[in-house]
Short mmCIF file of C-alpha atoms in Angstrom, two decimals:
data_model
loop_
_atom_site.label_atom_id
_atom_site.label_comp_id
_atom_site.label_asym_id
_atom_site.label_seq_id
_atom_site.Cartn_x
_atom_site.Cartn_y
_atom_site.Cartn_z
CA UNK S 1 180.54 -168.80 176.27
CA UNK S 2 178.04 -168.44 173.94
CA UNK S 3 175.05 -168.46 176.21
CA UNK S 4 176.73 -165.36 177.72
CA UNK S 5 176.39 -162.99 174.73
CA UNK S 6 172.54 -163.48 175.02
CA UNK S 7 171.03 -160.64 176.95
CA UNK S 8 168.78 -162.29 180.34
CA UNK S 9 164.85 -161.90 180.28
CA UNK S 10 163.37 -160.77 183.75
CA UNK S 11 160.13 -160.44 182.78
CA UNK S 12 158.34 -164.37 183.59
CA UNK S 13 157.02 -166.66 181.62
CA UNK S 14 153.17 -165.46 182.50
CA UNK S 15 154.11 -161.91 181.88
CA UNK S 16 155.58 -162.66 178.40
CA UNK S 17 152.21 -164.53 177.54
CA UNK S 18 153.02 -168.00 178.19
CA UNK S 19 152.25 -170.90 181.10
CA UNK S 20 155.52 -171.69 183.33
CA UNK S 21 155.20 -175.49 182.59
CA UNK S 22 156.32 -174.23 178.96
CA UNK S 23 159.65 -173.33 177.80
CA UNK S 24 162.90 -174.72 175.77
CA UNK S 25 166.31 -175.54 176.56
CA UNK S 26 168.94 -174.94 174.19
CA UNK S 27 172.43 -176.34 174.56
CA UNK S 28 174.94 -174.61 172.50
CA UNK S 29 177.77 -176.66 170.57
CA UNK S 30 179.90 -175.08 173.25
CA UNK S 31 178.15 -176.77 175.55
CA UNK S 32 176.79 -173.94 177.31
CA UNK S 33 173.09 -173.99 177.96
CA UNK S 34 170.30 -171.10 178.29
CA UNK S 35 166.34 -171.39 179.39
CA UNK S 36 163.22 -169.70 178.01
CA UNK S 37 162.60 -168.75 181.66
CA UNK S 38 165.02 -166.34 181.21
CA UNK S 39 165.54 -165.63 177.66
CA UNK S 40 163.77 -165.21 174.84
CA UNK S 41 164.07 -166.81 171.28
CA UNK S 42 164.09 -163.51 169.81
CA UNK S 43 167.33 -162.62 171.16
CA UNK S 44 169.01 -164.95 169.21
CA UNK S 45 166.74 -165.96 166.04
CA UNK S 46 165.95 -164.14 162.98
CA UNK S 47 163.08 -164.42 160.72
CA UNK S 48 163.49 -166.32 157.56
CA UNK S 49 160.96 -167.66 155.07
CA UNK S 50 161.44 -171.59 154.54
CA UNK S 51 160.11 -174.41 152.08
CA UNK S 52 157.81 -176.20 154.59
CA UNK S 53 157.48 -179.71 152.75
CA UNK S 54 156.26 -178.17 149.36
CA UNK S 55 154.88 -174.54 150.28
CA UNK S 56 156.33 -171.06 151.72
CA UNK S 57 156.21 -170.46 155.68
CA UNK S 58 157.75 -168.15 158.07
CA UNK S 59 160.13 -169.40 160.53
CA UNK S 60 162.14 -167.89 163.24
CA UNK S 61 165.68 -169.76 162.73
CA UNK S 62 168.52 -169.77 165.87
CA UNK S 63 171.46 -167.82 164.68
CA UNK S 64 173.55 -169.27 166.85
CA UNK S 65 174.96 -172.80 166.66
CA UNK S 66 173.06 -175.46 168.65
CA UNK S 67 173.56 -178.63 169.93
CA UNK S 68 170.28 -179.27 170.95
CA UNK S 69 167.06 -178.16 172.13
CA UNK S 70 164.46 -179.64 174.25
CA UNK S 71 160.80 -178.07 174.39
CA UNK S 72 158.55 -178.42 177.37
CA UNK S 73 154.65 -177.90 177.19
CA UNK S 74 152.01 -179.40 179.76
CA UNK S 75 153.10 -182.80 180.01
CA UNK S 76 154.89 -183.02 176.78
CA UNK S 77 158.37 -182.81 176.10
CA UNK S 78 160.63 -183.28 172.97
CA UNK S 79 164.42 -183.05 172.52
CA UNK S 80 166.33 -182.84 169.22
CA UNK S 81 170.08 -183.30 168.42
CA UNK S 82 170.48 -180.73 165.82
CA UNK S 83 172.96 -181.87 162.93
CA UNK S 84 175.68 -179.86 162.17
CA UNK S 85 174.45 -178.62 158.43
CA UNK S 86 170.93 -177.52 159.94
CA UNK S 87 169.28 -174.52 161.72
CA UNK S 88 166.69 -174.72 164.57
CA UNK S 89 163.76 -173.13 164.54
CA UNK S 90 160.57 -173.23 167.08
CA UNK S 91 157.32 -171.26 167.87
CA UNK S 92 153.96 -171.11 169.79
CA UNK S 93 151.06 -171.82 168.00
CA UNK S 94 148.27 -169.42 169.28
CA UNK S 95 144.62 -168.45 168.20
CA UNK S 96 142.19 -165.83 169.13
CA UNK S 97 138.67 -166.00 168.58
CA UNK S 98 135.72 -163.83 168.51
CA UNK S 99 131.73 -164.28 168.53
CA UNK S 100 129.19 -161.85 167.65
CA UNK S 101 128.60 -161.02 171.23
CA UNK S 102 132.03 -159.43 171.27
CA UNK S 103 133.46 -162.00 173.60
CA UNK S 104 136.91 -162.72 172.33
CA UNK S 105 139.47 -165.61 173.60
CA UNK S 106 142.80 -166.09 173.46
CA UNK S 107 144.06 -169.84 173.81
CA UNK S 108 147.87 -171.20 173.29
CA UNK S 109 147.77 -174.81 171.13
CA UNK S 110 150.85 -175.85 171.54
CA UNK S 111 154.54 -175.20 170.32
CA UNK S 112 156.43 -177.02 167.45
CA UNK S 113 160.43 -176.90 166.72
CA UNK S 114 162.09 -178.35 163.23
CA UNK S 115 165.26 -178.43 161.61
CA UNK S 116 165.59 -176.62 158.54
CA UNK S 117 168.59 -177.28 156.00
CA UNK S 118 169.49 -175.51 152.94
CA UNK S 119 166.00 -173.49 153.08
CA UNK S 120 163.74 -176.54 153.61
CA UNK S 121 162.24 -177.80 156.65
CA UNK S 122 163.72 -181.67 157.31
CA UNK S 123 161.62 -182.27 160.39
CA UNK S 124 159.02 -180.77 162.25
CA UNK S 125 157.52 -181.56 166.44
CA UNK S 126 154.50 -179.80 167.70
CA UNK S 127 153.38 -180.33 171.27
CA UNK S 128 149.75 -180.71 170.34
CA UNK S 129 147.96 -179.19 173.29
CA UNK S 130 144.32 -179.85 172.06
CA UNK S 131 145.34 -183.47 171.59
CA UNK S 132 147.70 -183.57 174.44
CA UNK S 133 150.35 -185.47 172.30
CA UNK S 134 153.51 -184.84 170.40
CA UNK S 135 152.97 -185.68 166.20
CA UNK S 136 155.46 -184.63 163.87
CA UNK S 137 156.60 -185.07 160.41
CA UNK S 138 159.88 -185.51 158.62
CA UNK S 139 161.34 -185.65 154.85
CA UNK B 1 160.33 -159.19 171.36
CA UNK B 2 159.45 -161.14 174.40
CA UNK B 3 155.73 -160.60 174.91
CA UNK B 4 153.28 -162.47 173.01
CA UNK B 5 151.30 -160.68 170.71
CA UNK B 6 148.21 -158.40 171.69
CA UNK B 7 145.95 -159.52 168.49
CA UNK B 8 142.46 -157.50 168.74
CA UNK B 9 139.40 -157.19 166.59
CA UNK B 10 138.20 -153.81 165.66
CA UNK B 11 135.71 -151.65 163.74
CA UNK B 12 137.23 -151.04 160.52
CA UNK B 13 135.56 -147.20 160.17
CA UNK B 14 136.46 -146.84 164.01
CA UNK B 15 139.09 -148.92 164.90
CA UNK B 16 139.24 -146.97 168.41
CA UNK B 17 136.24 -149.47 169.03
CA UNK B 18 137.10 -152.91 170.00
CA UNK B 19 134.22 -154.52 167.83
CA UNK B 20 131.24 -156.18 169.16
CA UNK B 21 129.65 -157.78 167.20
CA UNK B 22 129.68 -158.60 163.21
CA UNK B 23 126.53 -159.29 161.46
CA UNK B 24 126.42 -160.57 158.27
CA UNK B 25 123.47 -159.50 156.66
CA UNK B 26 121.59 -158.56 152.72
CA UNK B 27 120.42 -155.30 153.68
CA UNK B 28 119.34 -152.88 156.35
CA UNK B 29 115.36 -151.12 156.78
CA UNK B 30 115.76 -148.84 158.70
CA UNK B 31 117.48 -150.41 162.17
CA UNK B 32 116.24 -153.48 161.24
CA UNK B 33 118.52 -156.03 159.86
CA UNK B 34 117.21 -158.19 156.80
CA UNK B 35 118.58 -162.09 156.29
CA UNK B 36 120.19 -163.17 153.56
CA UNK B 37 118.32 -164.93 150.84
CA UNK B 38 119.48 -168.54 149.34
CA UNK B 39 121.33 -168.10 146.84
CA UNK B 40 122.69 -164.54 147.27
CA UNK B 41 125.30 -163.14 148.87
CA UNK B 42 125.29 -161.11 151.98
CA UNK B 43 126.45 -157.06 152.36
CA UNK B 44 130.24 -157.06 152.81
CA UNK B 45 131.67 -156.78 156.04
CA UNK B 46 134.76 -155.31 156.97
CA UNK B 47 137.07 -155.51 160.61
CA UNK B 48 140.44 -154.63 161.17
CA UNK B 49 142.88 -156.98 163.11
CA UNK B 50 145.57 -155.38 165.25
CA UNK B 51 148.77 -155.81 166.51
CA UNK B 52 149.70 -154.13 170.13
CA UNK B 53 146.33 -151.27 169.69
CA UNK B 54 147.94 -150.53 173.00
CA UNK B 55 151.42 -149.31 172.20
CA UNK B 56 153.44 -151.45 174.27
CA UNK B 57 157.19 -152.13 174.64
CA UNK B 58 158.59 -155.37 173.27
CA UNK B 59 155.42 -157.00 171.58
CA UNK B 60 155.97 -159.87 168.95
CA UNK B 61 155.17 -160.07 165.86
CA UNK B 62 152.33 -162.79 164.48
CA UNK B 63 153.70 -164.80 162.01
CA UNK B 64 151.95 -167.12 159.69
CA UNK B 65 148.57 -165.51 160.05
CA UNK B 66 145.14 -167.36 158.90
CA UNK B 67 141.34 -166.86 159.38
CA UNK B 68 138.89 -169.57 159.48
CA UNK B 69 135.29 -170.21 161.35
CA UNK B 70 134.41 -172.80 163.75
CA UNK B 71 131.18 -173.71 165.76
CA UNK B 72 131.38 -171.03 168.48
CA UNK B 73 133.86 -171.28 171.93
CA UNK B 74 134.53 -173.97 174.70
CA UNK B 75 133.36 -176.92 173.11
CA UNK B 76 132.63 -175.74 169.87
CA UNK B 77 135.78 -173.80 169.34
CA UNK B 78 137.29 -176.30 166.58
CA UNK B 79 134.20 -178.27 165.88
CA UNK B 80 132.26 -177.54 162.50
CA UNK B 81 128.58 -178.83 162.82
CA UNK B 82 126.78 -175.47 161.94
CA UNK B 83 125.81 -175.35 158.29
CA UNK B 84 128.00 -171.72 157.60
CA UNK B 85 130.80 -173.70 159.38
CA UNK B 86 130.48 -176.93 157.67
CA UNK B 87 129.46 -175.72 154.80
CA UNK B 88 132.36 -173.04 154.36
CA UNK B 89 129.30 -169.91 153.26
CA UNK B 90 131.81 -167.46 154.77
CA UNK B 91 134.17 -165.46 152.62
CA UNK B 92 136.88 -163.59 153.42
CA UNK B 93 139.64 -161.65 151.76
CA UNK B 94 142.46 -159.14 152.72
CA UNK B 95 141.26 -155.54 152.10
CA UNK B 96 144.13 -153.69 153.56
CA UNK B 97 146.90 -153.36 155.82
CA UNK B 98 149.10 -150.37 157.82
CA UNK B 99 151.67 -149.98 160.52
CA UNK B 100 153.17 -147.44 162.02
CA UNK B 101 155.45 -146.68 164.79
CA UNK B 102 152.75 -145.12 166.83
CA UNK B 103 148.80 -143.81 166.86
CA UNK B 104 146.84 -145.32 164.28
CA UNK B 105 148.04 -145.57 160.99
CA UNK B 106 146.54 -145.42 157.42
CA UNK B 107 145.37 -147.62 155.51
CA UNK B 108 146.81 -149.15 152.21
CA UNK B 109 144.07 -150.93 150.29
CA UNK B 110 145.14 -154.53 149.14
CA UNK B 111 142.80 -156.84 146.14
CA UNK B 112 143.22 -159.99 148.17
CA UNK B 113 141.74 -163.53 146.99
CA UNK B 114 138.22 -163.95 148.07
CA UNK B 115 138.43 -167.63 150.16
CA UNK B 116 135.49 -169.48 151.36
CA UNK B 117 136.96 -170.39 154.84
CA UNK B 118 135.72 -173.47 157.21
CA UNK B 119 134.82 -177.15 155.93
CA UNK B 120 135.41 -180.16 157.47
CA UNK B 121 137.59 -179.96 160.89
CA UNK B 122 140.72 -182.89 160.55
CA UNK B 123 142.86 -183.01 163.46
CA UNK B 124 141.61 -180.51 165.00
CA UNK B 125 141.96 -177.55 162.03
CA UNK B 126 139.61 -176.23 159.66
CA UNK B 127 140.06 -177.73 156.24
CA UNK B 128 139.48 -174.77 154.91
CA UNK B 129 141.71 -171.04 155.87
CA UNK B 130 142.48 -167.68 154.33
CA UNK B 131 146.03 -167.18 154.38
CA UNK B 132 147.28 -163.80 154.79
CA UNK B 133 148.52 -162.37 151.73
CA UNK B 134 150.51 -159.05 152.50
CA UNK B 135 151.46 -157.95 155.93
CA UNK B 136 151.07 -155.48 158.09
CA UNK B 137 154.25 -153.98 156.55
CA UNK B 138 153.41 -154.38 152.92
CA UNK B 139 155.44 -157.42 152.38
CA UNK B 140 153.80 -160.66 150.91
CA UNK B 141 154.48 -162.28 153.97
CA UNK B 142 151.64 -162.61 156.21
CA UNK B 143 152.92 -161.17 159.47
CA UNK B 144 150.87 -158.92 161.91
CA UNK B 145 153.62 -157.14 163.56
CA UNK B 146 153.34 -154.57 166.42
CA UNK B 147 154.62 -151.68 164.49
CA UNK B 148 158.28 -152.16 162.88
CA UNK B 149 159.84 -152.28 166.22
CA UNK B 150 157.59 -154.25 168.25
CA UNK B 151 156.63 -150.99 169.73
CA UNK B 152 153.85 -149.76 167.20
CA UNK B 153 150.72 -150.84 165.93
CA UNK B 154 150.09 -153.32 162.98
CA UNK B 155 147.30 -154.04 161.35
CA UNK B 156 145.46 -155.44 158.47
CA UNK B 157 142.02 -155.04 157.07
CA UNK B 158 139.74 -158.17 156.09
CA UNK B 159 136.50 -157.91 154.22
CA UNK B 160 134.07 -160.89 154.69
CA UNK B 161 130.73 -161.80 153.56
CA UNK B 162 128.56 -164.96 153.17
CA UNK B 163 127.33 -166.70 150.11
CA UNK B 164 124.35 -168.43 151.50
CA UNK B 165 123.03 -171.63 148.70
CA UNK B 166 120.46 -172.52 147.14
CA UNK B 167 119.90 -175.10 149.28
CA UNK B 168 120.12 -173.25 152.40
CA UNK B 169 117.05 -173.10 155.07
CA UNK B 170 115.60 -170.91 157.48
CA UNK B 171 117.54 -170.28 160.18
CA UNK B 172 119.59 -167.63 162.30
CA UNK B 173 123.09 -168.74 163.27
CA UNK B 174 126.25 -167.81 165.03
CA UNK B 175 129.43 -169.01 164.99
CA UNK B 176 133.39 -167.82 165.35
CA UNK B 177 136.03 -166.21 163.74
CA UNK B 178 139.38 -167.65 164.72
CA UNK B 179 142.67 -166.06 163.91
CA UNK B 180 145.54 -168.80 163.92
CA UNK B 181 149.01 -167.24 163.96
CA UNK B 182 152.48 -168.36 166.00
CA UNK B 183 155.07 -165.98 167.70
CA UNK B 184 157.95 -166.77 169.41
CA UNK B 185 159.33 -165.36 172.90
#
């Protein structure tokens, strides 16, 4: 099966640098299935620069087919069926700040995951964890 | 990778030193530091942002990096009220980069675009952010990575001032410099 040839995680989601009420599912088009919880995106996802509705951006695309993914944040939650002529892609979106008293914070936003085909992003869903609510945008 | 990235802000002629404060200022007597007139610019500034100082296994790299200001933390961590914030005074441009497998590595020097960074906040964002231009690993890409391997250090060098207006008043302010980047597991 195809979610056997992806190596498991053991570290947890807190000591990989995110909250446990975040993750994804992804269900291959096998219909095997792995979790974030143990497994990370990296195993299976390479780096690719996309046309994000009408300028460049970095995404890190599945290379491995999928059926469909569902991301988890707070109370959030999104699921996407993933056509057969596109590629998946998701990330956390992070910030850290400083101050001129030297104090420096770290806070996690939210996560997004799109569909990409031919080299352009189609759709886009971010888990908006300032706003506490999922937006998204689609061509 | 699996581990999200360790992003710190150092002293760019001692990056050893986790900075601790950045003052942007016109000139120096002595110890004293003097404020910037209306309607010049300050002294440059310049800090280095790295990837994984700390050498550790299986960091990840920081893609889609920008640099804007907001109000300060907490509350004020994507609000812009304060005129430098509102008012986008601060400039800041891409200097430099490096990376290395480990210890610290050198510097290349980079001409990036100077970009006055804030403005109004929509949706919670800065209307205004400096896009990284090159990457930690030279390409135009705008990654901090943690060394090539996720096992090194990555870094790149930003040079900031302000360019206080005419317009501008007395007044002594602080505010925040917020790196915005996303990673995956």
């Amino acid at each position: 099966m195809i979610a056997d040839t992806i190596p498991i995680e053991t570290k947890s989601n807190e000591e990989r640098g995110f909250p446990t009420h975040s993750h994804f599912i992804v269900e291959f088009i096998d219909g095997s299935i792995r979790d974030e919880r143990d497994t990370n995106w990296s195993s299976f996802a390479e780096v690719e620069e996309v046309d994000y509705f009408g300028i460049k951006k970095q995404v890190s695309l599945a290379t491995l087919s999928i059926k469909t993914i569902q991301v988890f944040h707070e109370e959030m939650e999104t699921k996407i069926e993933v056509p057969e002529d596109c590629r998946v892609y998701q990330a956390f979106y992070s910030e850290v700040s400083f101050v001129p008293t030297g104090k420096r914070t770290d806070t996690l936003n939210g996560r997004a995951v799109g569909l990409v085909r031919d080299g352009k992003v189609i759709e886009e869903r971010f888990l908006n964890a300032r706003q506490g609510e999922v937006m998204g945008i689609r061509l | 990778m699996a581990s999200q990235p360790d992003i710190t802000f150092r002293d760019a002629n001692n990056p050893a030193s986790v900075l601790g404060s950045l003052s942007y200022v016109m000139s120096t007597l002595g110890s004293n530091f003097l404020p910037v007139i209306s309607g010049r610019n300050s002294l440059p500034v310049k800090l280095r942002l790295y990837n994984n100082w700390a050498q550790n296994l299986a960091i990840a790299a920081a893609m889609n990096v920008n640099l804007t200001v907001y109000d300060g933390l907490g509350a004020g961590s994507h609000t812009a009220l304060k005129a430098p914030v509102s008012e986008a005074w601060v400039r800041v441009y891409e200097s430099g980069y490096g990376q290395s497998v480990g210890a610290n590595p050198g510097l290349t020097a980079f001409p990036g675009s100077h970009t006055a960074v804030g403005g109004v906040v929509s949706h919670g964002a800065a209307y205004n952010v400096y896009n990284v231009e090159v990457g930690t690993d030279g390409s135009y890409n705008g990654q901090l990575k943690a060394g090539s391997s996720g096992n090194g250090v990555g870094f790149i060098e930003i040079t900031s001032y302000v360019n206080v207006p005419l317009t501008a008043s007395t007044n002594s302010w602080n505010f925040a410099m917020t790196l915005n980047y996303q990673w995956t597991s």
